[in-house]
Tab-separated table of C-alpha atoms in Angstrom:
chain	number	residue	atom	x	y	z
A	625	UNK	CA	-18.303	20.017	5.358
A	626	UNK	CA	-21.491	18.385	7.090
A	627	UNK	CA	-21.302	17.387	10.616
A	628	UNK	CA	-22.663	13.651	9.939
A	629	UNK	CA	-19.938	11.283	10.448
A	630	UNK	CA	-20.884	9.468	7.056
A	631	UNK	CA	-18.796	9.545	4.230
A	632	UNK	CA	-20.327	6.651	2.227
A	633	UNK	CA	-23.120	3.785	2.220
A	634	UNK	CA	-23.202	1.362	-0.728
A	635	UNK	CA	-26.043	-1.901	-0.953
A	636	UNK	CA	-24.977	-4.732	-2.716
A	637	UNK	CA	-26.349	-8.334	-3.506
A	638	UNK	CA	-24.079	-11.225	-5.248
A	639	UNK	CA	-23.665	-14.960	-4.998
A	640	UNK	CA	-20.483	-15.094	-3.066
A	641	UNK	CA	-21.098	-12.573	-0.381
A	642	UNK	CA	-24.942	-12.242	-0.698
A	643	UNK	CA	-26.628	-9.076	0.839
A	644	UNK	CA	-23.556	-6.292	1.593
A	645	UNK	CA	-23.613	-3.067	3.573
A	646	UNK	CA	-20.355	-1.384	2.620
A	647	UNK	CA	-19.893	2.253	4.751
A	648	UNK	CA	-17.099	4.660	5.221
A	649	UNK	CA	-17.114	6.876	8.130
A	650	UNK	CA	-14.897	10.330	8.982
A	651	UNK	CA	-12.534	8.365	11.969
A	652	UNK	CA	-11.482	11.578	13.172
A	653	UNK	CA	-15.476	12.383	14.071
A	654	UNK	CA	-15.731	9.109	15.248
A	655	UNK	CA	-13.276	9.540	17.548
A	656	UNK	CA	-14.193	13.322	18.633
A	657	UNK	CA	-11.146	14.522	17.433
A	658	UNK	CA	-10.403	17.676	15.128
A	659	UNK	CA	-8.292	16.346	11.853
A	660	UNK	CA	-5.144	17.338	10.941
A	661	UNK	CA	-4.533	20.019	7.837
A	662	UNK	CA	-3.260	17.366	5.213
A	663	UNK	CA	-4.634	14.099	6.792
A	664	UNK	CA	-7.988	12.329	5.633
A	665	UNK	CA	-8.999	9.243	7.775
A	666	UNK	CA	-11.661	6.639	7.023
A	667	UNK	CA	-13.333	4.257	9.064
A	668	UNK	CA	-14.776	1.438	7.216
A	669	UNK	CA	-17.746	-0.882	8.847
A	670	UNK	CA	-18.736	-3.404	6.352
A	671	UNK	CA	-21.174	-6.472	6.419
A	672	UNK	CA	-21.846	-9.285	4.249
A	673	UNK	CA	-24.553	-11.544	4.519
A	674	UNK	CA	-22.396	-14.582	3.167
A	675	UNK	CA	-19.339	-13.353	4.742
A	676	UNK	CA	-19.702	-11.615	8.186
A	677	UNK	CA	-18.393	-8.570	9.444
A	678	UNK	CA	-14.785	-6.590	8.259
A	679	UNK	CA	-13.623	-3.305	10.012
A	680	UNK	CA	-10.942	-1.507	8.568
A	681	UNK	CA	-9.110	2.014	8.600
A	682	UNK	CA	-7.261	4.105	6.100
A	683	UNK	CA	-5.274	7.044	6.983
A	684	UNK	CA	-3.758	9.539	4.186
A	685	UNK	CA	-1.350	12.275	5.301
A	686	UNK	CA	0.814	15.028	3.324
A	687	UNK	CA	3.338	17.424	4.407
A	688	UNK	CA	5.453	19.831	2.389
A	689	UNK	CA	8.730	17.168	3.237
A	690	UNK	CA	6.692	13.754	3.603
A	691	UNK	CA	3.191	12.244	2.714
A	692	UNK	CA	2.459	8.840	2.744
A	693	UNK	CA	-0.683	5.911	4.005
A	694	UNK	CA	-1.405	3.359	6.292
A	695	UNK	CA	-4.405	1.410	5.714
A	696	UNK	CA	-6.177	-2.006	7.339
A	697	UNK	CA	-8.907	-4.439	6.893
A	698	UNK	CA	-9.909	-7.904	8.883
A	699	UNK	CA	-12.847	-9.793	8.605
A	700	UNK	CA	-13.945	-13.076	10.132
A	701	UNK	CA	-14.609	-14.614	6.930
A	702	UNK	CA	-17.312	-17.695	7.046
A	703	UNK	CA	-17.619	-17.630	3.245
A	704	UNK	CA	-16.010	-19.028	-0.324
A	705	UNK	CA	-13.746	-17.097	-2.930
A	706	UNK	CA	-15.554	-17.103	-6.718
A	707	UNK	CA	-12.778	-15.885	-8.443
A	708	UNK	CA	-13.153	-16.418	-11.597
A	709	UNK	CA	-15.219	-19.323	-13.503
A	710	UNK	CA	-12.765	-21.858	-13.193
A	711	UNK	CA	-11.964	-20.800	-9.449
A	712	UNK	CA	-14.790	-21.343	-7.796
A	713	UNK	CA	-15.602	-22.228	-3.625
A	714	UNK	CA	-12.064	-21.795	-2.619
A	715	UNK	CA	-12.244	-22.425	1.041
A	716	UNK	CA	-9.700	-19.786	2.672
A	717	UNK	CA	-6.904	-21.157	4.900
A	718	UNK	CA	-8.162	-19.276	7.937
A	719	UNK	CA	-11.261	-17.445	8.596
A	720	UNK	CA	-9.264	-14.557	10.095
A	721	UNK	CA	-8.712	-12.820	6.991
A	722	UNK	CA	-7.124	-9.481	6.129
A	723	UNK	CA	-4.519	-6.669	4.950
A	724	UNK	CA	-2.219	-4.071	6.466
A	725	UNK	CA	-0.194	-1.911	3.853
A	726	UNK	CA	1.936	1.357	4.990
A	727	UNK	CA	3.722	3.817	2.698
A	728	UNK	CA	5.550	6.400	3.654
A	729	UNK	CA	8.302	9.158	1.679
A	730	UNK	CA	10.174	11.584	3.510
A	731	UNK	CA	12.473	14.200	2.021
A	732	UNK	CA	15.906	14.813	4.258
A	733	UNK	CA	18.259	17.072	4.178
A	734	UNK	CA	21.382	17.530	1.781
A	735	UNK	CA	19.357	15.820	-0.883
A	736	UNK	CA	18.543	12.903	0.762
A	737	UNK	CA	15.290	10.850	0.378
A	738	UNK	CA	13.610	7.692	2.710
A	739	UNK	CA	10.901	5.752	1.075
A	740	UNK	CA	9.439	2.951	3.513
A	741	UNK	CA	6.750	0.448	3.057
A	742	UNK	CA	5.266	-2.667	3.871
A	743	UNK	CA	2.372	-4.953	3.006
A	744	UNK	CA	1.272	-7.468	4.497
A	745	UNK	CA	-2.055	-10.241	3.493
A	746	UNK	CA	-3.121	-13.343	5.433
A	747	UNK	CA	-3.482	-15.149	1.985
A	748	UNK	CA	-2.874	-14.715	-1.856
A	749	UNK	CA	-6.271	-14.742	-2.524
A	750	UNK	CA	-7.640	-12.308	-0.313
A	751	UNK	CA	-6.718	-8.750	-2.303
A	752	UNK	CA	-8.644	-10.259	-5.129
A	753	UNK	CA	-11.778	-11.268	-3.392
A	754	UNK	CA	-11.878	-8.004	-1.408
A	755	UNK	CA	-10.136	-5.730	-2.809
A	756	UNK	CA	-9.967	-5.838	-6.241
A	757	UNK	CA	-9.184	-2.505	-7.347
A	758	UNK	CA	-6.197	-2.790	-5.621
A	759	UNK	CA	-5.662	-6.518	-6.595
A	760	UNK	CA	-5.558	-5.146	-10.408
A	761	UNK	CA	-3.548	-2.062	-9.603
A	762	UNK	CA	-0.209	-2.521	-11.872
A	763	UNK	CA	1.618	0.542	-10.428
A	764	UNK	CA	0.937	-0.854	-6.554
A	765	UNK	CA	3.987	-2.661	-5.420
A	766	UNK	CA	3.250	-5.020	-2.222
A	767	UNK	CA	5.904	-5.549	-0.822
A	768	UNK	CA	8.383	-4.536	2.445
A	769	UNK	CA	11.466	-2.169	1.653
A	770	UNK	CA	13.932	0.376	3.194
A	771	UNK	CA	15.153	2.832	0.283
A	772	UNK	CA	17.107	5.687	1.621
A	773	UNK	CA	18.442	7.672	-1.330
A	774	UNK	CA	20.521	10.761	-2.274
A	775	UNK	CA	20.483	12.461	-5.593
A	776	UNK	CA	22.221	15.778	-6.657
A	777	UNK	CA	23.104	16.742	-10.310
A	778	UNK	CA	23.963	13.827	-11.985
A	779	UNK	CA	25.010	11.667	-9.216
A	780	UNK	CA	23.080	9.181	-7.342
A	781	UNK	CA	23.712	6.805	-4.361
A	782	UNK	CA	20.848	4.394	-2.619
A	783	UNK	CA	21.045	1.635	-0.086
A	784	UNK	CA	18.031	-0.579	-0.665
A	785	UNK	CA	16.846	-3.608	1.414
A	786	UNK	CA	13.569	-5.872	0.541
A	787	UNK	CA	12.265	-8.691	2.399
A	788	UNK	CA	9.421	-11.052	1.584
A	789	UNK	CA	6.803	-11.308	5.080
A	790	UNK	CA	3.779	-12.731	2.641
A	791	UNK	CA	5.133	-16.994	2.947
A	792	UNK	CA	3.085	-17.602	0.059
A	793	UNK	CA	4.066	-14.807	-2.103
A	794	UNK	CA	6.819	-15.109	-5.150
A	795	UNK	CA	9.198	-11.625	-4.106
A	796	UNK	CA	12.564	-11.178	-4.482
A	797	UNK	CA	14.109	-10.008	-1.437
A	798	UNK	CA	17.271	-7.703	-1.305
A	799	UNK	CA	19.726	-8.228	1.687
A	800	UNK	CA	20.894	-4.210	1.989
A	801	UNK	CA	22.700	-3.621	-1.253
A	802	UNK	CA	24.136	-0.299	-2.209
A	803	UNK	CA	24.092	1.583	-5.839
A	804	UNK	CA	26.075	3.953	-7.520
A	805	UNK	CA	25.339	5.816	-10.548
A	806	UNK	CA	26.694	8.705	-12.106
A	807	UNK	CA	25.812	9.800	-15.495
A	808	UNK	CA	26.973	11.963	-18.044
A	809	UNK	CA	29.764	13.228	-16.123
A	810	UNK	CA	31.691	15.631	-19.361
A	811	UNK	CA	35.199	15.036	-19.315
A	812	UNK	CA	38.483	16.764	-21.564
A	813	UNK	CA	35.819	19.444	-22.475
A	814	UNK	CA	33.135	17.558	-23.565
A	815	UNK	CA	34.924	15.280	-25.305
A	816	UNK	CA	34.370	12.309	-23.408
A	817	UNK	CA	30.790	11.875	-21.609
A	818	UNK	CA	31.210	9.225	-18.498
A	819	UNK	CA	28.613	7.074	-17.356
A	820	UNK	CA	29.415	4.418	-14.290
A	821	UNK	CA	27.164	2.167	-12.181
């Protein structure tokens, strides 16, 4: 690996955020700090001729019994969304604008399993006028859970809880609930095949 800090420098030049520096630095350089095995940090310095100034981070780890991300972005927005051409100059509902997602697995003992994550975005529009690859993403949920899980054979029991921190955003939200399942559970000697939720 090179010893310059710099990971990434892109140029850019649109109508809604007019001349953009985009760069993404090694943090752990940055900081003077060896990295981790298993962990990749970014720093992220951006700036937007339209739009100002947005700092972020993103953190990647992985362990043989847990991996997971945190990543986050603000900017002091003085610009417009262009969304699309019937959603033009959408003025934001603060200029503070930004994201914080965390996602994190860890695999227990006895066959148990914790998945935790949360998301959180100061409006519904800002994903998609920042960060549109992960706007578009279909397989990135955004929301805030607690699944703890434990599977053996062909039995499974979870305790699941969801809440909704986004105001604006349309989520269902899960007080705890707990789950059951078995399946195909032979009885009489295979003549019978059980399966109960």
């Amino acid at each position: 690996k090179s010893d310059i800090p710099i990971k990434r420098v892109q140029l850019s030049n649109d109508n809604s955020f007019g001349t953009g520096i985009e760069t993404e630095w090694y943090l752990a350089r940055i900081l003077g700090l060896k990295e981790p095995h298993g962990v990749d940090s970014t720093l992220m310095i951006d700036t937007f001729s339209k739009r100002g100034i947005g700092v972020g981070a993103a953190v990647e780890y992985e362990r043989p019994t847990y991996w997971g991300d945190v990543s986050g972005y603000i900017i002091n927005d003085r610009g417009e969304d262009d969304l699309s051409r019937k959603r033009k100059n959408i003025e934001p509902p603060d200029n503070m604008r930004g994201m914080f997602n965390f996602w994190h697995r860890h695999y227990l003992p006895e066959h148990w399993q914790l998945t935790l994550e949360s998301t959180y975005l100061s409006d519904e529009n800002f994903l998609e006028a920042f960060r549109r690859t992960d706007y578009l993403s279909k397989n990135k949920s955004r929301e805030t859970s607690v699944h703890l899980r434990w599977l053996k054979d062909n039995q499974a029991f979870a305790l699941l809880g969801r809440w909704r921190i986004n105001d604006w955003a349309d989520q269902l939200e899960d007080l705890p609930s707990a789950q059951y399942h078995l399946t195909g559970q032979s009885l009489l000697d295979d003549k019978l095949t059980l399966y109960s939720d």
